[in-house]
Tab-separated table of C-alpha atoms in Angstrom:
chain	number	residue	atom	x	y	z
A	1	UNK	CA	-0.225	0.208	-0.335
A	2	UNK	CA	2.751	2.341	1.276
A	3	UNK	CA	4.166	1.729	-2.444
A	4	UNK	CA	1.073	2.619	-4.203
A	5	UNK	CA	0.204	5.698	-2.430
A	6	UNK	CA	4.478	6.316	-3.104
A	7	UNK	CA	4.354	6.078	-7.001
A	8	UNK	CA	0.251	8.143	-6.828
A	9	UNK	CA	2.138	10.883	-5.276
A	10	UNK	CA	5.039	10.791	-7.863
A	11	UNK	CA	2.850	10.697	-11.127
A	12	UNK	CA	0.327	14.163	-9.684
A	13	UNK	CA	3.730	15.912	-8.467
A	14	UNK	CA	4.736	14.718	-12.245
A	15	UNK	CA	1.423	16.559	-13.389
A	16	UNK	CA	1.449	19.244	-12.261
A	17	UNK	CA	4.524	20.169	-13.250
A	18	UNK	CA	3.840	19.885	-16.425
A	19	UNK	CA	0.276	21.483	-16.050
A	20	UNK	CA	1.870	24.230	-15.223
A	21	UNK	CA	4.100	24.246	-17.920
A	22	UNK	CA	1.438	23.633	-20.430
A	23	UNK	CA	0.386	27.538	-18.303
A	24	UNK	CA	3.647	28.904	-18.565
A	25	UNK	CA	3.194	28.871	-22.599
A	26	UNK	CA	-0.266	30.421	-22.654
A	27	UNK	CA	1.872	33.876	-21.373
A	28	UNK	CA	5.183	32.512	-23.830
A	29	UNK	CA	4.507	30.877	-26.794
A	30	UNK	CA	7.443	30.437	-27.537
A	31	UNK	CA	7.305	28.029	-24.560
A	32	UNK	CA	5.294	25.245	-26.740
A	33	UNK	CA	7.595	23.045	-28.241
A	34	UNK	CA	9.157	22.189	-24.200
A	35	UNK	CA	5.912	21.575	-23.221
A	36	UNK	CA	4.855	19.733	-25.898
A	37	UNK	CA	8.178	17.291	-24.350
A	38	UNK	CA	7.452	17.306	-21.870
A	39	UNK	CA	3.920	16.604	-22.021
A	40	UNK	CA	4.769	13.057	-24.663
A	41	UNK	CA	7.512	12.372	-21.523
A	42	UNK	CA	4.287	12.449	-19.201
A	43	UNK	CA	2.669	10.145	-21.343
A	44	UNK	CA	5.011	7.425	-22.278
A	45	UNK	CA	5.488	9.077	-26.002
A	46	UNK	CA	7.802	9.847	-28.224
A	47	UNK	CA	6.564	13.071	-29.819
A	48	UNK	CA	3.740	15.152	-29.699
A	49	UNK	CA	2.168	17.448	-32.387
A	50	UNK	CA	0.139	20.269	-30.951
A	51	UNK	CA	-1.303	22.326	-34.282
A	52	UNK	CA	-3.946	23.836	-36.073
A	53	UNK	CA	-5.248	21.778	-39.165
A	54	UNK	CA	-6.714	24.863	-41.376
A	55	UNK	CA	-6.940	25.140	-45.296
A	56	UNK	CA	-5.328	27.038	-47.613
A	57	UNK	CA	-2.023	25.917	-46.760
A	58	UNK	CA	-0.874	29.884	-46.765
A	59	UNK	CA	-4.141	31.040	-43.144
A	60	UNK	CA	-2.311	31.603	-40.210
A	61	UNK	CA	-1.843	28.230	-38.801
A	62	UNK	CA	-0.171	27.484	-34.843
A	63	UNK	CA	1.870	24.657	-35.400
A	64	UNK	CA	4.375	23.388	-32.142
A	65	UNK	CA	5.413	19.866	-32.242
A	66	UNK	CA	8.162	17.670	-29.859
A	67	UNK	CA	11.204	16.343	-30.666
A	68	UNK	CA	11.269	13.136	-32.984
A	69	UNK	CA	8.423	14.597	-35.340
A	70	UNK	CA	10.123	15.841	-37.611
A	71	UNK	CA	8.737	19.629	-39.620
A	72	UNK	CA	8.262	17.144	-43.347
A	73	UNK	CA	6.032	15.468	-42.059
A	74	UNK	CA	2.837	18.398	-41.375
A	75	UNK	CA	4.529	19.259	-44.550
A	76	UNK	CA	3.754	16.617	-45.912
A	77	UNK	CA	0.317	15.528	-44.788
A	78	UNK	CA	-0.513	19.004	-46.239
A	79	UNK	CA	0.775	18.359	-49.861
A	80	UNK	CA	-0.024	14.974	-50.611
A	81	UNK	CA	-1.305	12.458	-47.346
A	82	UNK	CA	-4.684	14.278	-46.341
A	83	UNK	CA	-6.041	13.157	-47.672
A	84	UNK	CA	-5.495	8.860	-47.110
A	85	UNK	CA	-5.854	10.003	-43.202
A	86	UNK	CA	-7.427	6.866	-41.690
A	87	UNK	CA	-8.285	8.184	-38.104
A	88	UNK	CA	-9.659	12.056	-39.520
A	89	UNK	CA	-11.273	9.908	-41.978
A	90	UNK	CA	-13.931	7.720	-39.235
A	91	UNK	CA	-13.295	10.489	-36.861
A	92	UNK	CA	-15.476	12.730	-38.905
A	93	UNK	CA	-18.367	9.567	-40.405
A	94	UNK	CA	-18.541	8.982	-36.407
A	95	UNK	CA	-18.995	12.457	-35.059
A	96	UNK	CA	-15.998	11.972	-32.946
A	97	UNK	CA	-14.063	15.729	-33.794
A	98	UNK	CA	-15.901	17.683	-30.888
A	99	UNK	CA	-14.731	19.797	-28.510
A	100	UNK	CA	-12.755	18.000	-25.156
A	101	UNK	CA	-13.157	14.345	-27.177
A	102	UNK	CA	-9.724	11.907	-27.302
A	103	UNK	CA	-9.644	8.643	-28.765
A	104	UNK	CA	-6.724	5.999	-29.448
A	105	UNK	CA	-5.792	5.309	-32.615
A	106	UNK	CA	-7.017	1.786	-31.965
A	107	UNK	CA	-10.450	2.820	-31.352
A	108	UNK	CA	-10.563	3.805	-34.621
A	109	UNK	CA	-8.778	1.965	-36.869
A	110	UNK	CA	-7.345	-2.032	-35.874
A	111	UNK	CA	-3.709	-2.087	-36.291
A	112	UNK	CA	-3.477	-4.072	-38.620
A	113	UNK	CA	-6.757	-2.658	-40.913
A	114	UNK	CA	-4.164	0.761	-40.653
A	115	UNK	CA	-0.716	-0.943	-41.781
A	116	UNK	CA	-2.341	-2.187	-45.004
A	117	UNK	CA	-3.518	1.201	-45.621
A	118	UNK	CA	-1.350	4.001	-48.149
A	119	UNK	CA	-1.900	6.107	-45.464
A	120	UNK	CA	0.471	4.242	-42.901
A	121	UNK	CA	2.533	3.027	-45.703
A	122	UNK	CA	3.912	5.654	-47.165
A	123	UNK	CA	3.628	7.754	-44.673
A	124	UNK	CA	3.227	6.739	-41.397
A	125	UNK	CA	5.885	3.886	-41.342
A	126	UNK	CA	8.803	6.566	-42.347
A	127	UNK	CA	8.533	7.867	-38.431
A	128	UNK	CA	7.506	4.577	-37.269
A	129	UNK	CA	4.537	6.017	-36.151
A	130	UNK	CA	1.970	3.436	-35.873
A	131	UNK	CA	0.327	4.624	-32.804
A	132	UNK	CA	-1.516	8.025	-31.635
A	133	UNK	CA	-3.321	9.410	-29.316
A	134	UNK	CA	-5.211	12.517	-30.413
A	135	UNK	CA	-6.938	15.313	-28.670
A	136	UNK	CA	-9.891	17.533	-29.803
A	137	UNK	CA	-8.610	21.095	-27.709
A	138	UNK	CA	-10.847	22.938	-30.013
A	139	UNK	CA	-13.778	21.697	-32.633
A	140	UNK	CA	-13.321	25.307	-34.369
A	141	UNK	CA	-17.442	26.620	-33.254
A	142	UNK	CA	-15.680	28.530	-30.674
A	143	UNK	CA	-14.942	31.900	-32.363
A	144	UNK	CA	-11.452	33.287	-31.225
A	145	UNK	CA	-11.079	28.858	-31.334
A	146	UNK	CA	-9.497	27.947	-34.224
A	147	UNK	CA	-9.752	23.790	-34.627
A	148	UNK	CA	-6.914	22.869	-32.707
A	149	UNK	CA	-5.657	19.047	-31.810
A	150	UNK	CA	-3.088	17.422	-29.576
A	151	UNK	CA	-1.853	14.289	-30.391
A	152	UNK	CA	0.725	11.581	-29.222
A	153	UNK	CA	3.032	9.316	-31.100
A	154	UNK	CA	3.955	5.572	-29.743
A	155	UNK	CA	6.166	3.564	-32.355
A	156	UNK	CA	6.481	-0.123	-33.443
A	157	UNK	CA	8.687	-0.950	-30.805
A	158	UNK	CA	6.810	0.419	-27.617
A	159	UNK	CA	3.676	-0.749	-26.014
A	160	UNK	CA	-0.319	-0.123	-27.352
A	161	UNK	CA	-1.325	2.868	-25.709
A	162	UNK	CA	-3.985	1.661	-23.029
A	163	UNK	CA	-6.410	2.529	-21.562
A	164	UNK	CA	-5.065	4.514	-18.240
A	165	UNK	CA	-3.416	6.019	-21.273
A	166	UNK	CA	-5.956	7.191	-22.367
A	167	UNK	CA	-7.277	8.717	-18.994
A	168	UNK	CA	-3.824	10.276	-18.284
A	169	UNK	CA	-4.231	12.411	-21.587
A	170	UNK	CA	-7.712	13.304	-21.447
A	171	UNK	CA	-6.784	14.666	-17.562
A	172	UNK	CA	-3.805	17.223	-20.396
A	173	UNK	CA	-6.456	17.865	-22.535
A	174	UNK	CA	-8.520	20.578	-20.602
A	175	UNK	CA	-5.210	22.622	-19.268
A	176	UNK	CA	-4.384	22.490	-22.665
A	177	UNK	CA	-7.204	24.179	-23.466
A	178	UNK	CA	-7.402	26.739	-20.921
A	179	UNK	CA	-3.628	27.507	-21.931
A	180	UNK	CA	-4.913	28.163	-25.258
A	181	UNK	CA	-7.676	29.852	-24.838
A	182	UNK	CA	-5.520	32.183	-23.283
A	183	UNK	CA	-3.814	32.489	-25.571
A	184	UNK	CA	-5.832	32.928	-29.093
A	185	UNK	CA	-7.399	35.585	-26.250
A	186	UNK	CA	-4.562	37.483	-26.299
A	187	UNK	CA	-3.238	37.225	-29.567
A	188	UNK	CA	-4.835	40.971	-30.723
A	189	UNK	CA	-1.853	42.597	-28.536
A	190	UNK	CA	1.743	42.230	-29.289
A	191	UNK	CA	2.397	39.007	-28.492
A	192	UNK	CA	5.412	40.458	-26.561
A	193	UNK	CA	4.228	42.404	-24.602
A	194	UNK	CA	0.480	39.935	-24.136
A	195	UNK	CA	1.629	39.958	-20.956
A	196	UNK	CA	1.513	43.480	-19.547
A	197	UNK	CA	-1.113	44.771	-18.409
A	198	UNK	CA	-0.922	47.499	-20.950
A	199	UNK	CA	-1.411	45.464	-23.548
A	200	UNK	CA	-4.691	43.484	-22.015
A	201	UNK	CA	-6.173	47.642	-22.187
A	202	UNK	CA	-5.882	47.221	-26.072
A	203	UNK	CA	-8.238	44.505	-26.423
A	204	UNK	CA	-11.936	44.229	-27.729
A	205	UNK	CA	-12.865	41.561	-24.364
A	206	UNK	CA	-12.755	42.917	-21.259
A	207	UNK	CA	-10.343	41.135	-19.167
A	208	UNK	CA	-10.158	40.274	-15.270
A	209	UNK	CA	-7.281	38.939	-13.377
A	210	UNK	CA	-8.354	37.722	-10.141
A	211	UNK	CA	-5.778	36.454	-7.161
A	212	UNK	CA	-6.673	34.472	-3.999
A	213	UNK	CA	-8.929	33.453	-2.824
A	214	UNK	CA	-11.050	35.367	-5.488
A	215	UNK	CA	-9.881	39.289	-5.466
A	216	UNK	CA	-10.524	41.072	-8.795
A	217	UNK	CA	-6.381	43.135	-8.532
A	218	UNK	CA	-6.350	44.268	-12.678
A	219	UNK	CA	-9.653	45.361	-14.978
A	220	UNK	CA	-8.926	46.623	-18.153
A	221	UNK	CA	-11.068	49.074	-19.771
A	222	UNK	CA	-12.974	46.874	-21.962
A	223	UNK	CA	-14.449	45.254	-19.026
A	224	UNK	CA	-14.336	48.046	-16.556
A	225	UNK	CA	-16.691	49.869	-19.135
A	226	UNK	CA	-19.271	46.899	-19.296
A	227	UNK	CA	-19.154	46.070	-14.985
A	228	UNK	CA	-20.244	49.703	-15.136
A	229	UNK	CA	-23.903	49.184	-16.273
A	230	UNK	CA	-24.404	47.164	-13.099
A	231	UNK	CA	-26.962	44.441	-16.289
A	232	UNK	CA	-26.426	41.527	-13.287
A	233	UNK	CA	-22.588	41.707	-13.149
A	234	UNK	CA	-20.981	44.701	-11.099
A	235	UNK	CA	-17.228	44.775	-8.574
A	236	UNK	CA	-18.467	44.792	-5.307
A	237	UNK	CA	-15.746	46.389	-2.900
A	238	UNK	CA	-14.298	44.142	-0.461
A	239	UNK	CA	-12.151	45.257	3.199
A	240	UNK	CA	-8.813	46.799	2.527
A	241	UNK	CA	-9.887	48.853	-1.146
A	242	UNK	CA	-9.649	45.293	-2.634
A	243	UNK	CA	-12.601	44.249	-5.595
A	244	UNK	CA	-14.379	41.069	-6.255
A	245	UNK	CA	-16.666	40.196	-9.479
A	246	UNK	CA	-20.239	39.293	-8.077
A	247	UNK	CA	-23.325	38.681	-9.640
A	248	UNK	CA	-26.809	39.815	-8.099
A	249	UNK	CA	-28.056	36.149	-8.929
A	250	UNK	CA	-27.571	34.730	-5.694
A	251	UNK	CA	-27.135	30.868	-8.015
A	252	UNK	CA	-24.994	32.169	-10.579
A	253	UNK	CA	-22.987	34.465	-8.119
A	254	UNK	CA	-22.144	30.750	-6.754
A	255	UNK	CA	-21.183	29.319	-9.353
A	256	UNK	CA	-18.683	32.063	-10.577
A	257	UNK	CA	-17.726	31.925	-7.119
A	258	UNK	CA	-17.100	28.234	-6.918
A	259	UNK	CA	-15.310	28.340	-11.233
A	260	UNK	CA	-12.985	31.595	-9.188
A	261	UNK	CA	-11.984	29.362	-7.132
A	262	UNK	CA	-11.637	25.837	-8.642
A	263	UNK	CA	-9.893	27.843	-11.747
A	264	UNK	CA	-6.761	27.942	-9.446
A	265	UNK	CA	-3.675	26.134	-9.912
A	266	UNK	CA	-3.397	25.312	-5.685
A	267	UNK	CA	-7.115	23.761	-6.772
A	268	UNK	CA	-8.045	20.364	-8.262
A	269	UNK	CA	-5.798	19.974	-10.919
A	270	UNK	CA	-8.169	16.571	-11.649
A	271	UNK	CA	-11.209	17.839	-12.661
A	272	UNK	CA	-9.962	20.888	-14.690
A	273	UNK	CA	-13.257	21.901	-17.009
A	274	UNK	CA	-12.343	23.326	-21.615
A	275	UNK	CA	-12.020	26.681	-21.921
A	276	UNK	CA	-14.734	26.560	-23.900
A	277	UNK	CA	-17.123	25.649	-20.946
A	278	UNK	CA	-18.766	29.193	-20.381
A	279	UNK	CA	-20.379	30.678	-17.868
A	280	UNK	CA	-23.146	32.937	-18.744
A	281	UNK	CA	-24.086	35.469	-16.524
A	282	UNK	CA	-27.795	37.180	-16.747
A	283	UNK	CA	-29.211	41.058	-16.736
A	284	UNK	CA	-32.243	42.412	-15.161
A	285	UNK	CA	-32.042	44.712	-18.014
A	286	UNK	CA	-33.545	41.848	-20.490
A	287	UNK	CA	-30.158	41.803	-22.815
A	288	UNK	CA	-28.523	38.618	-24.023
A	289	UNK	CA	-26.321	37.724	-20.980
A	290	UNK	CA	-22.980	38.258	-20.231
A	291	UNK	CA	-20.110	35.144	-21.181
A	292	UNK	CA	-17.543	34.272	-19.013
A	293	UNK	CA	-14.000	32.310	-19.740
A	294	UNK	CA	-11.526	31.398	-17.700
A	295	UNK	CA	-8.490	29.933	-17.146
A	296	UNK	CA	-6.381	29.345	-14.781
A	297	UNK	CA	-2.725	31.877	-15.101
A	298	UNK	CA	1.227	29.653	-13.599
A	299	UNK	CA	2.197	30.587	-10.341
A	300	UNK	CA	5.075	32.968	-11.932
A	301	UNK	CA	3.534	35.542	-14.142
A	302	UNK	CA	4.096	39.140	-15.069
A	303	UNK	CA	0.447	40.144	-14.247
A	304	UNK	CA	1.232	40.593	-10.790
A	305	UNK	CA	1.216	43.942	-8.796
A	306	UNK	CA	2.316	45.365	-5.279
A	307	UNK	CA	2.676	41.992	-4.440
A	308	UNK	CA	-1.160	40.536	-5.560
A	309	UNK	CA	0.191	38.127	-8.413
A	310	UNK	CA	-3.257	36.300	-10.174
A	311	UNK	CA	-4.312	33.088	-10.876
A	312	UNK	CA	-6.575	33.088	-13.394
A	313	UNK	CA	-7.690	35.594	-16.200
A	314	UNK	CA	-11.577	35.984	-16.482
A	315	UNK	CA	-12.409	36.527	-20.586
A	316	UNK	CA	-15.585	39.088	-20.373
A	317	UNK	CA	-18.395	39.357	-23.597
A	318	UNK	CA	-21.079	41.400	-23.787
A	319	UNK	CA	-23.486	38.958	-25.821
A	320	UNK	CA	-25.324	42.518	-26.410
A	321	UNK	CA	-22.461	44.525	-28.406
A	322	UNK	CA	-21.240	44.135	-32.133
A	323	UNK	CA	-17.546	43.644	-31.749
A	324	UNK	CA	-15.614	46.552	-33.252
A	325	UNK	CA	-11.768	47.538	-33.978
A	326	UNK	CA	-10.940	49.656	-32.027
A	327	UNK	CA	-8.104	51.985	-33.845
A	328	UNK	CA	-5.808	51.131	-31.193
A	329	UNK	CA	-5.618	48.285	-30.997
A	330	UNK	CA	-4.139	48.786	-35.165
A	331	UNK	CA	-1.883	51.111	-34.604
A	332	UNK	CA	-0.053	48.356	-31.862
A	333	UNK	CA	-0.264	46.131	-33.995
A	334	UNK	CA	0.741	46.503	-37.053
A	335	UNK	CA	2.002	49.958	-36.910
A	336	UNK	CA	-0.774	52.829	-37.973
A	337	UNK	CA	-0.403	56.061	-37.799
A	338	UNK	CA	-3.614	57.072	-36.759
A	339	UNK	CA	-5.597	58.166	-39.450
A	340	UNK	CA	-4.514	55.290	-41.298
A	341	UNK	CA	-6.768	53.200	-38.140
A	342	UNK	CA	-10.009	55.110	-38.574
A	343	UNK	CA	-9.807	54.428	-42.012
A	344	UNK	CA	-8.892	50.733	-41.334
A	345	UNK	CA	-11.917	50.466	-39.476
A	346	UNK	CA	-14.787	52.791	-41.294
A	347	UNK	CA	-13.653	50.576	-44.361
A	348	UNK	CA	-13.622	46.959	-42.275
A	349	UNK	CA	-17.994	48.624	-41.305
A	350	UNK	CA	-18.379	47.834	-45.221
A	351	UNK	CA	-18.026	51.122	-46.294
A	352	UNK	CA	-16.707	52.130	-50.030
A	353	UNK	CA	-13.897	54.237	-50.011
A	354	UNK	CA	-14.909	57.466	-51.480
A	355	UNK	CA	-17.821	57.138	-48.420
A	356	UNK	CA	-14.614	56.961	-46.461
A	357	UNK	CA	-12.978	60.152	-46.859
A	358	UNK	CA	-15.965	61.661	-46.808
A	359	UNK	CA	-16.852	60.741	-43.709
A	360	UNK	CA	-13.245	61.701	-42.463
A	361	UNK	CA	-12.847	64.560	-44.270
A	362	UNK	CA	-9.924	64.181	-46.972
A	363	UNK	CA	-9.388	63.067	-50.678
A	364	UNK	CA	-9.913	60.668	-52.050
A	365	UNK	CA	-6.229	60.790	-53.449
A	366	UNK	CA	-5.001	60.685	-49.863
A	367	UNK	CA	-7.028	58.088	-48.567
A	368	UNK	CA	-5.874	55.963	-51.847
A	369	UNK	CA	-2.488	56.865	-50.266
A	370	UNK	CA	-3.642	55.577	-46.590
A	371	UNK	CA	-5.157	52.834	-47.695
A	372	UNK	CA	-2.068	51.534	-49.707
A	373	UNK	CA	0.201	52.672	-46.822
A	374	UNK	CA	-2.788	50.218	-44.926
A	375	UNK	CA	-1.656	47.384	-46.826
A	376	UNK	CA	1.701	47.631	-46.669
A	377	UNK	CA	1.973	47.758	-42.884
A	378	UNK	CA	-0.738	45.100	-42.431
A	379	UNK	CA	0.949	42.652	-45.358
A	380	UNK	CA	-2.424	42.759	-47.423
A	381	UNK	CA	-3.088	43.498	-50.897
A	382	UNK	CA	-6.325	44.334	-51.723
A	383	UNK	CA	-9.994	45.080	-49.863
A	384	UNK	CA	-10.254	40.911	-49.420
A	385	UNK	CA	-7.876	40.324	-47.482
A	386	UNK	CA	-7.606	43.552	-45.544
A	387	UNK	CA	-11.042	42.465	-43.919
A	388	UNK	CA	-10.764	39.180	-43.701
A	389	UNK	CA	-8.020	40.100	-41.363
A	390	UNK	CA	-9.327	43.301	-39.734
A	391	UNK	CA	-12.415	40.827	-39.434
A	392	UNK	CA	-10.049	37.765	-37.450
A	393	UNK	CA	-9.552	40.906	-35.121
A	394	UNK	CA	-12.717	41.279	-34.415
A	395	UNK	CA	-14.094	37.540	-33.700
A	396	UNK	CA	-12.273	37.011	-30.836
A	397	UNK	CA	-15.200	39.359	-29.215
A	398	UNK	CA	-17.561	37.905	-30.252
A	399	UNK	CA	-19.822	35.321	-27.976
A	400	UNK	CA	-20.489	31.909	-28.432
A	401	UNK	CA	-23.930	31.827	-30.771
């Protein structure tokens, strides 16, 4: 019994270290390859892959893989072998590619059947990948979180993934979801500055930083604007000048308070909720409810100030608001001038160039010159691509439908 207890404590300690590294990566994208390798080791796998399988190929993609997996593998998958991916095909046929789902490759296709396919003979066998566990981190149905999967692989000579392995894998996926959810939400800010409170003030989405036990230590401008209305959700003063987030409904406040306490890393790591799970707070005014998404922050992070170290981050969306792009965000991200940023926002709202020029009191030639500068700074070359870029920035502020 003592040996079993020691082994369990050791496993929990290793799991805790992995989870802490996962949350560190939420604020430092360059840490993901190290995190992927750490997760692979924890799961007894030889390699891991965390990526957004988006099309077309020039679409922005997040892709991080651990040592032991070559970059060429992904290029071959997109370039030639994607139509032969029997794991994905079976997952789609069975409706398994749903946010939060996990599966072993053998649950999808028996190993002997897999080895008869071109997918294995021509592709997977090159890197000795007969075994996989796949987790759907995001399925693309939540605005601001592109479809994202996490996979770990074992070789021919390694033991098959067992039920215990899948159980440990399943515990990891919600934490990956939380960390990536934070990273995707913060992508509107310059990633080099995303962990600063000043950068959070540039976001359209409301952001609150919470320290134990449930004290709000920072609310960005968007959050303050929403909460000033005290329409079902507000900041309440506490002794010593601190504040807490409070829902007017007692039942919803209890759910919020419980979620905030559980989200802290000192809580129960084994029962983490997926980042896609939203809390909704009703509004007495009858407007659409607020939508909150919560995630943990690592024990050491750059958001701390005056001795208060936040351990949770809350993203607050106003369902009644249409998303809009702040000119300051474009100035920060793409170094647009104030005039260029204002013109870009107006164009994103559907105005033709002549109409935008008239609205801003400038000549059409000046507007054309500013538009060319916008294209150059944003890396776009026509209105369609510019509009897609601007709408993608606004989409992260959209709540679930």
